Amino acid sequence: MPTAERERIYERADNKGWKKWGPYLSERAWGSVREDYSPYGDAWNYVTHDMARSRAYRWGEEGIGGFSDNKGHICFSLAFWNHKDNIIKERLFGLSGPEGNHGEDVKELYYYLDSTPTHSYMKMLYKYPQQEFPYNRLVIETSRRGRHDPEFELLDTGIFDRDEYFDIFIEYAKADQNDWLVTVTAHNRSAQTAPLTLLPTIWFRNTWAWGYEQYNARPMLNGIGNKQIEVNHKQLGKYKLYCEDADALLFCDNDTNTDRLYGRPNVAKYPKDAINNFIVSGGKKSFINPNQIGTKASAQYTRQIPAGGSVTIRLRFSDQTLLSQPFGDFDEIWNKRLQEADAFYGELQKNVTDPELLSIQRQAYAGMLWNKQFYYYNVNEWLKGDPKMPVPFQGRVYARNEGWRHMYTANILSMPDKWEYPWFAAWDLAFHTLTLARLDPHFAKRQLAVILREYYMHPNGQIPAYEWNFGDVNPPVHAWATWKVYEIDRDLNGVGDVGFLERVFHKLLLNFTWWVNRKDVAGNNIFGGGFLGLDNIGVFDRSQPLPMGGRIEQADGTGWMAMYTLNMLRIACEISLTRPSYQDMASKFFEHFLHIASAMNNLGKQNISLWDEVDQFYYDVLHTPDQNARLLKIRSMVGLIPLFAVEILDEELLSKLPDFKRRVEWVLTNRPDLASLISRWHEPGKGETHLLSLLRGHRMKMILKRMFDETEFLSDYGIRALSKYHEQTPYQFELNSEIFQVRYVPAESEMSMFGGNSNWRGPIWFPVNFLLVDALLKFYQYYGDDFEIEYPTNSGQVMSIKEATVLLTERLINIFRRGADGRVPAYGYDEKMQHDKNFQGLYLFYEYFHGDLGAGLGANHQTGWTGLVADLIEYWYKYQPENALTETIDK
């Protein structure tokens, strides 16, 4: 029987009803492109962390552990004060891109612990130091460090060494669609009594100050005594925030303090930072509105928390008038929602038996759900500037995203990381949808559909990349994600949503055509595309013109497009089962795949191949202005991506598609030059299946031999983005007496390219590892146990593709598991995170991982694609022999 939470998920497909309210606040709006109105696009300095408490935002809102409605009008979050800091902890602190020695970097400790898909129950943890937060030290010490130095983290300051901090658990439970219960529990982990002020805060996103007539209505918050705040909003109606046992209610307005920031008279007498000023001044009443009205308000709770003790406060936000007993049924509802959350995950995780993996997976799911955000951006309005602004708009000398004026986004989207990447990234989002589909198929499908809509996708068919540059090019993984989400949804519900497939297919056709017209420069079915998400992996910045001129034809760009054709082929076949006319599209993509496969072996009939017979590996080809061509022999993920292009078609499916089958047989009969390129089409594999792949058996074995070599790609924790071969033997390219070099770098980037905040020259990345796992399982589906490989290379261990894939999956999962040495690889050598009892069972899902040690790197709440560990755990149990987990770990 479906659980109560599963029933709520399926009540409606949109983000309304039980999903109208959720954790939709950003964690950082300052330093973002949308808030940047500088002439030259200096986003990081136009609104800084120091300015954030005083400036009303234009496009979004931020907060710690907060929630909002699905259009971000009414916002709620938590703020704190340890009675030592000179500002209240109202937002998470971190370094801007220019400040960080490896780009932007949040300097806080917080964890997403739980959430249901409708957010009927949610829980997170924030660790707040009792001593003065080391803002300046973090900035100054980082400024001393260069690209070759590690990041200076909050734990490195020693502020947690004596356990002088609070563990603050923020929890929510919904009584109904518009009725929230809130508890905040603060544990004093120190040996001394310590003061803490808790400030649950509610406010309206400022829509009234920008000069648009349709938004002139000013909402209102009104305090009643010290226990209740009335909320009145024209669009959303009336709500009440009940504050049990609050010391006081504090009111101001969510308007910019122009006096502090710009030396201009304030429009609002009690501006955005008034509550902050009241608290840190020791309660100077002139800062706050004595009439208890405004557009921003906090309930004040000041408590002395004994050593080892805790305090809990309770609130309730509701559209119901609960005059007598707003907290009378609190515990009953709370326990019910928690039980429902456990029941939901009990069903979802029924195949997982190991307690540690259950915890890892559930927190990965929680992170996926907490990283939803209301994303609002009208590019045309932003470029023009608003009728009214806090300071005069000087116009834009550098008009970022000028070619994307059609974009108007106002949706709940899955973010990569709501602090470091508080904006959607197209290829990240595609991976998010797989994990989200297991939780909420409607939401996952909606994510894929929305970024292909007319107000996202460019009229020419390009999918927007990310807000710093919508025109950049990400790998075309959306067709792959569409098919995977369709399969997951079908498995959950017993029937496939063909309407979803058809709807997305039409939009993907536009995007596919854009790729063919724009990125196949020579018209020979070999593709470029720029960095394609692999940032700084090449010898040149592939997003920029080459310093010597010419062009690069990319093994990864071409591999991605071969994969794209097969994904579209599979989708077209599925739709054809109910709409036979789509067989023509299946035929089109079948033939396009053949032409790409042919071109990879003979670029434009120039006897040049992306495959190098000497090295038995794929490389990019550089075409110089003097008409010469040479392979760029870098052993990187670029050369593994052709593995992704694989699809299985079984005889039963083909028999249901007679027109497509007839066309396939005609091509293979009349074009033997193309037929010879396809891996064993005429030889039925396991279960009467047929294989479409860029790699025949020999080439696949050669690729896998290098990929599974521990001196090259295979780490103890997955597949590296660059072969370790280049650690001792860097690839070098000489141009005009200058040496361009690619060297294996297993940790943070040593280059400033792409902001210096990611590295594809050695670390382990989950998205491409997951694609490898997915592709290898397809190969196994065709070859079965008869196709044997050595794993690891030179180990003497011979096994099937499936067995090797299971072991690779285990290596990736083990990044988060406590090993025989008692350490969790993701946490490196940080003793506090490894062994402190109050850090046990808390997981951070990093952006990428050290190529040798498995330590987490980059954004540390990048639960987006690293959340794929939840799917890998499902794969592990599905394909792993019974009881092998314990045996493997003991070994």
mmCIF file of C-alpha atoms in Angstrom, residues 65-340:
data_model
loop_
_atom_site.group_PDB
_atom_site.id
_atom_site.type_symbol
_atom_site.label_atom_id
_atom_site.label_comp_id
_atom_site.label_asym_id
_atom_site.label_seq_id
_atom_site.Cartn_x
_atom_site.Cartn_y
_atom_site.Cartn_z
ATOM 1 C CA GLY A 65 17.455 26.598 7.389
ATOM 2 C CA GLY A 66 14.600 28.609 5.935
ATOM 3 C CA PHE A 67 11.400 28.045 4.014
ATOM 4 C CA SER A 68 9.190 30.123 1.710
ATOM 5 C CA ASP A 69 6.211 29.801 -0.584
ATOM 6 C CA ASN A 70 6.797 28.638 -4.147
ATOM 7 C CA LYS A 71 7.222 32.232 -5.414
ATOM 8 C CA GLY A 72 9.383 33.409 -2.539
ATOM 9 C CA HIS A 73 6.998 36.102 -1.264
ATOM 10 C CA ILE A 74 6.850 35.091 2.413
ATOM 11 C CA CYS A 75 10.159 33.923 3.869
ATOM 12 C CA PHE A 76 11.138 32.402 7.203
ATOM 13 C CA SER A 77 14.552 31.421 8.525
ATOM 14 C CA LEU A 78 16.636 31.284 11.693
ATOM 15 C CA ALA A 79 19.178 33.768 12.996
ATOM 16 C CA PHE A 80 21.394 33.440 16.083
ATOM 17 C CA TRP A 81 23.676 35.489 18.310
ATOM 18 C CA ASN A 82 26.329 34.076 20.614
ATOM 19 C CA HIS A 83 26.708 37.357 22.560
ATOM 20 C CA LYS A 84 30.256 37.725 21.190
ATOM 21 C CA ASP A 85 29.882 38.505 17.469
ATOM 22 C CA ASN A 86 29.497 42.069 16.214
ATOM 23 C CA ILE A 87 26.713 40.907 13.863
ATOM 24 C CA ILE A 88 24.003 38.325 14.346
ATOM 25 C CA LYS A 89 24.369 35.062 12.443
ATOM 26 C CA GLU A 90 21.606 35.775 9.944
ATOM 27 C CA ARG A 91 23.250 34.221 6.895
ATOM 28 C CA LEU A 92 26.024 31.722 6.196
ATOM 29 C CA PHE A 93 29.463 33.254 5.782
ATOM 30 C CA GLY A 94 31.935 32.422 3.072
ATOM 31 C CA LEU A 95 34.569 33.874 0.804
ATOM 32 C CA SER A 96 33.778 35.413 -2.534
ATOM 33 C CA GLY A 97 35.335 34.046 -5.718
ATOM 34 C CA PRO A 98 38.228 36.551 -5.723
ATOM 35 C CA GLU A 99 38.830 36.078 -1.972
ATOM 36 C CA GLY A 100 39.125 32.292 -1.990
ATOM 37 C CA ASN A 101 42.377 30.685 -3.027
ATOM 38 C CA HIS A 102 40.226 28.132 -4.858
ATOM 39 C CA GLY A 103 37.256 30.320 -5.666
ATOM 40 C CA GLU A 104 34.111 30.909 -3.621
ATOM 41 C CA ASP A 105 33.990 28.876 -0.458
ATOM 42 C CA VAL A 106 31.430 28.686 2.378
ATOM 43 C CA LYS A 107 33.084 28.723 5.816
ATOM 44 C CA GLU A 108 30.412 27.150 8.000
ATOM 45 C CA LEU A 109 29.446 23.747 9.371
ATOM 46 C CA TYR A 110 25.895 22.661 8.561
ATOM 47 C CA TYR A 111 24.208 19.439 7.520
ATOM 48 C CA TYR A 112 20.937 18.469 5.861
ATOM 49 C CA LEU A 113 19.690 15.523 7.862
ATOM 50 C CA ASP A 114 16.216 14.680 6.616
ATOM 51 C CA SER A 115 13.322 15.712 4.391
ATOM 52 C CA THR A 116 10.324 14.162 2.744
ATOM 53 C CA PRO A 117 9.553 15.127 -0.870
ATOM 54 C CA THR A 118 6.570 17.319 0.118
ATOM 55 C CA HIS A 119 8.598 18.723 3.037
ATOM 56 C CA SER A 120 5.998 17.440 5.462
ATOM 57 C CA TYR A 121 9.034 16.804 7.694
ATOM 58 C CA MET A 122 12.508 18.373 7.473
ATOM 59 C CA LYS A 123 15.586 18.542 9.679
ATOM 60 C CA MET A 124 18.993 20.201 9.481
ATOM 61 C CA LEU A 125 21.878 20.956 11.836
ATOM 62 C CA TYR A 126 23.907 24.158 12.166
ATOM 63 C CA LYS A 127 27.053 24.243 14.321
ATOM 64 C CA TYR A 128 27.532 27.726 15.798
ATOM 65 C CA PRO A 129 30.735 28.712 17.685
ATOM 66 C CA GLN A 130 30.335 30.280 21.133
ATOM 67 C CA GLN A 131 33.453 32.391 20.730
ATOM 68 C CA GLU A 132 33.540 35.280 18.278
ATOM 69 C CA PHE A 133 33.155 33.947 14.760
ATOM 70 C CA PRO A 134 36.559 34.300 12.990
ATOM 71 C CA TYR A 135 35.357 36.288 9.984
ATOM 72 C CA ASN A 136 38.529 38.358 9.609
ATOM 73 C CA ARG A 137 40.923 35.500 10.259
ATOM 74 C CA LEU A 138 39.305 33.389 7.546
ATOM 75 C CA VAL A 139 39.700 36.223 5.042
ATOM 76 C CA ILE A 140 43.247 37.208 6.040
ATOM 77 C CA GLU A 141 44.683 33.689 6.253
ATOM 78 C CA THR A 142 43.118 32.725 2.938
ATOM 79 C CA SER A 143 44.624 35.817 1.301
ATOM 80 C CA ARG A 144 48.073 34.485 2.273
ATOM 81 C CA ARG A 145 47.453 31.214 0.475
ATOM 82 C CA GLY A 146 47.895 30.528 -3.206
ATOM 83 C CA ARG A 147 46.489 28.041 -5.705
ATOM 84 C CA HIS A 148 48.931 25.343 -4.560
ATOM 85 C CA ASP A 149 47.847 25.607 -0.920
ATOM 86 C CA PRO A 150 44.799 23.921 0.609
ATOM 87 C CA GLU A 151 41.786 25.956 1.651
ATOM 88 C CA PHE A 152 41.724 27.368 5.175
ATOM 89 C CA GLU A 153 38.555 25.974 6.713
ATOM 90 C CA LEU A 154 36.550 26.961 9.785
ATOM 91 C CA LEU A 155 37.793 23.918 11.718
ATOM 92 C CA ASP A 156 41.382 24.963 10.935
ATOM 93 C CA THR A 157 40.908 28.109 13.035
ATOM 94 C CA GLY A 158 40.650 25.937 16.175
ATOM 95 C CA ILE A 159 37.387 27.526 17.223
ATOM 96 C CA PHE A 160 35.795 24.072 17.726
ATOM 97 C CA ASP A 161 38.786 22.495 19.490
ATOM 98 C CA ARG A 162 37.384 22.877 23.024
ATOM 99 C CA ASP A 163 33.803 22.048 22.000
ATOM 100 C CA GLU A 164 32.697 25.625 22.679
ATOM 101 C CA TYR A 165 29.829 25.581 20.233
ATOM 102 C CA PHE A 166 26.101 24.978 19.909
ATOM 103 C CA ASP A 167 24.555 22.194 17.871
ATOM 104 C CA ILE A 168 21.367 23.838 16.638
ATOM 105 C CA PHE A 169 18.821 21.453 15.144
ATOM 106 C CA ILE A 170 16.153 23.087 12.976
ATOM 107 C CA GLU A 171 13.083 20.934 12.331
ATOM 108 C CA TYR A 172 9.797 21.410 10.515
ATOM 109 C CA ALA A 173 6.606 19.385 10.270
ATOM 110 C CA LYS A 174 3.467 20.321 8.349
ATOM 111 C CA ALA A 175 0.098 20.001 9.999
ATOM 112 C CA ASP A 176 -1.498 20.753 6.642
ATOM 113 C CA GLN A 177 -0.644 22.337 3.311
ATOM 114 C CA ASN A 178 -0.397 25.852 4.810
ATOM 115 C CA ASP A 179 0.327 24.994 8.428
ATOM 116 C CA TRP A 180 3.921 24.569 9.623
ATOM 117 C CA LEU A 181 5.235 23.430 12.995
ATOM 118 C CA VAL A 182 8.758 24.544 13.867
ATOM 119 C CA THR A 183 11.149 23.430 16.589
ATOM 120 C CA VAL A 184 14.659 24.715 17.190
ATOM 121 C CA THR A 185 16.775 22.814 19.694
ATOM 122 C CA ALA A 186 20.162 24.195 20.732
ATOM 123 C CA HIS A 187 22.623 21.882 22.516
ATOM 124 C CA ASN A 188 25.522 23.418 24.419
ATOM 125 C CA ARG A 189 28.497 21.151 23.703
ATOM 126 C CA SER A 190 30.875 23.062 25.981
ATOM 127 C CA ALA A 191 31.769 22.554 29.657
ATOM 128 C CA GLN A 192 30.407 25.981 30.646
ATOM 129 C CA THR A 193 26.996 27.623 30.652
ATOM 130 C CA ALA A 194 26.724 29.815 27.582
ATOM 131 C CA PRO A 195 24.220 32.433 26.374
ATOM 132 C CA LEU A 196 22.422 32.145 23.053
ATOM 133 C CA THR A 197 19.835 34.368 21.432
ATOM 134 C CA LEU A 198 17.568 32.617 18.938
ATOM 135 C CA LEU A 199 15.829 34.794 16.362
ATOM 136 C CA PRO A 200 13.233 33.024 14.195
ATOM 137 C CA THR A 201 12.620 35.621 11.481
ATOM 138 C CA ILE A 202 9.803 36.175 9.020
ATOM 139 C CA TRP A 203 9.812 38.714 6.205
ATOM 140 C CA PHE A 204 8.484 39.567 2.755
ATOM 141 C CA ARG A 205 10.627 39.547 -0.350
ATOM 142 C CA ASN A 206 10.797 43.172 -1.375
ATOM 143 C CA THR A 207 8.640 43.685 -4.477
ATOM 144 C CA TRP A 208 7.410 47.198 -3.644
ATOM 145 C CA ALA A 209 10.620 49.229 -3.902
ATOM 146 C CA TRP A 210 11.506 48.743 -7.560
ATOM 147 C CA GLY A 211 8.947 51.040 -9.158
ATOM 148 C CA TYR A 212 6.547 48.618 -10.868
ATOM 149 C CA GLU A 213 2.897 49.577 -10.524
ATOM 150 C CA GLN A 214 1.620 45.986 -10.343
ATOM 151 C CA TYR A 215 3.793 45.362 -7.267
ATOM 152 C CA ASN A 216 3.179 48.602 -5.386
ATOM 153 C CA ALA A 217 1.034 46.987 -2.688
ATOM 154 C CA ARG A 218 3.084 46.768 0.481
ATOM 155 C CA PRO A 219 2.418 43.687 2.639
ATOM 156 C CA MET A 220 2.287 43.964 6.395
ATOM 157 C CA LEU A 221 3.436 42.158 9.527
ATOM 158 C CA ASN A 222 1.693 43.100 12.740
ATOM 159 C CA GLY A 223 2.683 41.998 16.244
ATOM 160 C CA ILE A 224 0.199 41.047 18.956
ATOM 161 C CA GLY A 225 1.862 41.089 22.359
ATOM 162 C CA ASN A 226 4.967 38.942 22.371
ATOM 163 C CA LYS A 227 3.403 35.736 21.075
ATOM 164 C CA GLN A 228 1.881 36.274 17.645
ATOM 165 C CA ILE A 229 2.692 37.921 14.323
ATOM 166 C CA GLU A 230 -0.086 38.494 11.828
ATOM 167 C CA VAL A 231 0.993 38.124 8.188
ATOM 168 C CA ASN A 232 -1.006 39.891 5.484
ATOM 169 C CA HIS A 233 0.015 39.534 1.835
ATOM 170 C CA LYS A 234 -2.114 40.577 -1.149
ATOM 171 C CA GLN A 235 -1.364 37.462 -3.224
ATOM 172 C CA LEU A 236 -1.006 34.840 -0.510
ATOM 173 C CA GLY A 237 -3.613 36.011 1.971
ATOM 174 C CA LYS A 238 -3.460 35.969 5.768
ATOM 175 C CA TYR A 239 -1.274 33.830 8.030
ATOM 176 C CA LYS A 240 -0.170 33.887 11.642
ATOM 177 C CA LEU A 241 3.170 33.062 13.197
ATOM 178 C CA TYR A 242 2.654 31.807 16.760
ATOM 179 C CA CYS A 243 5.755 32.163 18.934
ATOM 180 C CA GLU A 244 5.588 30.115 22.125
ATOM 181 C CA ASP A 245 7.179 31.826 25.152
ATOM 182 C CA ALA A 246 9.034 34.463 23.127
ATOM 183 C CA ASP A 247 10.774 37.232 25.095
ATOM 184 C CA ALA A 248 9.785 39.894 22.578
ATOM 185 C CA LEU A 249 8.766 40.544 18.989
ATOM 186 C CA LEU A 250 11.051 42.836 16.973
ATOM 187 C CA PHE A 251 9.960 44.678 13.808
ATOM 188 C CA CYS A 252 11.605 46.573 10.974
ATOM 189 C CA ASP A 253 11.291 46.751 7.177
ATOM 190 C CA ASN A 254 12.966 44.736 4.454
ATOM 191 C CA ASP A 255 14.224 47.933 2.816
ATOM 192 C CA THR A 256 17.784 48.951 2.032
ATOM 193 C CA ASN A 257 19.748 50.950 4.604
ATOM 194 C CA THR A 258 20.935 53.467 2.019
ATOM 195 C CA ASP A 259 22.469 55.627 4.730
ATOM 196 C CA ARG A 260 24.903 52.893 5.799
ATOM 197 C CA LEU A 261 25.704 51.612 2.324
ATOM 198 C CA TYR A 262 25.652 54.689 0.126
ATOM 199 C CA GLY A 263 25.485 57.740 2.372
ATOM 200 C CA ARG A 264 21.973 58.560 1.113
ATOM 201 C CA PRO A 265 18.926 59.278 3.313
ATOM 202 C CA ASN A 266 16.883 56.193 4.188
ATOM 203 C CA VAL A 267 13.388 55.765 2.797
ATOM 204 C CA ALA A 268 12.536 53.372 5.642
ATOM 205 C CA LYS A 269 12.996 54.548 9.224
ATOM 206 C CA TYR A 270 13.685 50.987 10.381
ATOM 207 C CA PRO A 271 15.581 49.322 7.487
ATOM 208 C CA LYS A 272 16.612 45.728 6.891
ATOM 209 C CA ASP A 273 19.492 45.614 9.419
ATOM 210 C CA ALA A 274 17.544 47.188 12.298
ATOM 211 C CA ILE A 275 17.001 43.916 14.195
ATOM 212 C CA ASN A 276 20.698 43.128 13.892
ATOM 213 C CA ASN A 277 21.547 46.575 15.248
ATOM 214 C CA PHE A 278 19.067 46.223 18.108
ATOM 215 C CA ILE A 279 20.509 42.877 19.227
ATOM 216 C CA VAL A 280 24.231 43.687 19.041
ATOM 217 C CA SER A 281 23.709 47.124 20.647
ATOM 218 C CA GLY A 282 22.335 45.420 23.733
ATOM 219 C CA GLY A 283 18.720 46.297 23.015
ATOM 220 C CA LYS A 284 18.727 49.915 21.903
ATOM 221 C CA LYS A 285 15.024 50.428 21.252
ATOM 222 C CA SER A 286 15.415 53.260 18.747
ATOM 223 C CA PHE A 287 16.497 50.716 16.149
ATOM 224 C CA ILE A 288 13.164 48.861 15.985
ATOM 225 C CA ASN A 289 9.598 49.911 15.288
ATOM 226 C CA PRO A 290 7.772 50.465 18.601
ATOM 227 C CA ASN A 291 4.408 49.994 16.875
ATOM 228 C CA GLN A 292 5.267 46.362 16.109
ATOM 229 C CA ILE A 293 4.553 46.648 12.394
ATOM 230 C CA GLY A 294 6.767 46.221 9.342
ATOM 231 C CA THR A 295 7.826 43.869 6.576
ATOM 232 C CA LYS A 296 10.423 41.962 8.602
ATOM 233 C CA ALA A 297 10.106 40.639 12.148
ATOM 234 C CA SER A 298 11.886 38.361 14.607
ATOM 235 C CA ALA A 299 10.788 36.588 17.755
ATOM 236 C CA GLN A 300 13.521 37.009 20.355
ATOM 237 C CA TYR A 301 14.491 34.117 22.649
ATOM 238 C CA THR A 302 17.522 34.746 24.877
ATOM 239 C CA ARG A 303 18.536 31.715 26.919
ATOM 240 C CA GLN A 304 21.362 30.642 29.203
ATOM 241 C CA ILE A 305 22.100 27.057 28.190
ATOM 242 C CA PRO A 306 23.852 24.925 30.833
ATOM 243 C CA ALA A 307 26.922 22.880 30.010
ATOM 244 C CA GLY A 308 25.851 19.759 28.153
ATOM 245 C CA GLY A 309 22.260 20.947 28.243
ATOM 246 C CA SER A 310 19.795 22.135 25.641
ATOM 247 C CA VAL A 311 16.825 24.412 25.072
ATOM 248 C CA THR A 312 13.960 24.030 22.620
ATOM 249 C CA ILE A 313 11.664 26.684 21.205
ATOM 250 C CA ARG A 314 8.466 26.051 19.256
ATOM 251 C CA LEU A 315 6.637 28.102 16.642
ATOM 252 C CA ARG A 316 3.718 27.575 14.324
ATOM 253 C CA PHE A 317 3.076 29.283 10.985
ATOM 254 C CA SER A 318 -0.486 28.776 9.819
ATOM 255 C CA ASP A 319 -3.318 30.100 7.704
ATOM 256 C CA GLN A 320 -5.659 28.966 10.479
ATOM 257 C CA THR A 321 -6.733 31.066 13.456
ATOM 258 C CA LEU A 322 -5.730 29.024 16.505
ATOM 259 C CA LEU A 323 -6.755 31.365 19.293
ATOM 260 C CA SER A 324 -6.736 29.123 22.319
ATOM 261 C CA GLN A 325 -4.277 26.291 21.812
ATOM 262 C CA PRO A 326 -1.935 26.779 18.803
ATOM 263 C CA PHE A 327 0.439 24.236 20.385
ATOM 264 C CA GLY A 328 -2.189 21.889 21.813
ATOM 265 C CA ASP A 329 -1.884 19.253 19.066
ATOM 266 C CA PHE A 330 1.759 20.043 18.287
ATOM 267 C CA ASP A 331 3.331 16.854 19.631
ATOM 268 C CA GLU A 332 0.667 14.598 18.128
ATOM 269 C CA ILE A 333 1.096 16.065 14.636
ATOM 270 C CA TRP A 334 4.871 16.107 14.995
ATOM 271 C CA ASN A 335 5.127 12.434 15.889
ATOM 272 C CA LYS A 336 2.740 11.490 13.102
ATOM 273 C CA ARG A 337 4.789 13.284 10.426
ATOM 274 C CA LEU A 338 8.009 11.776 11.694
ATOM 275 C CA GLN A 339 6.463 8.306 11.585
ATOM 276 C CA GLU A 340 5.235 8.976 8.048
#
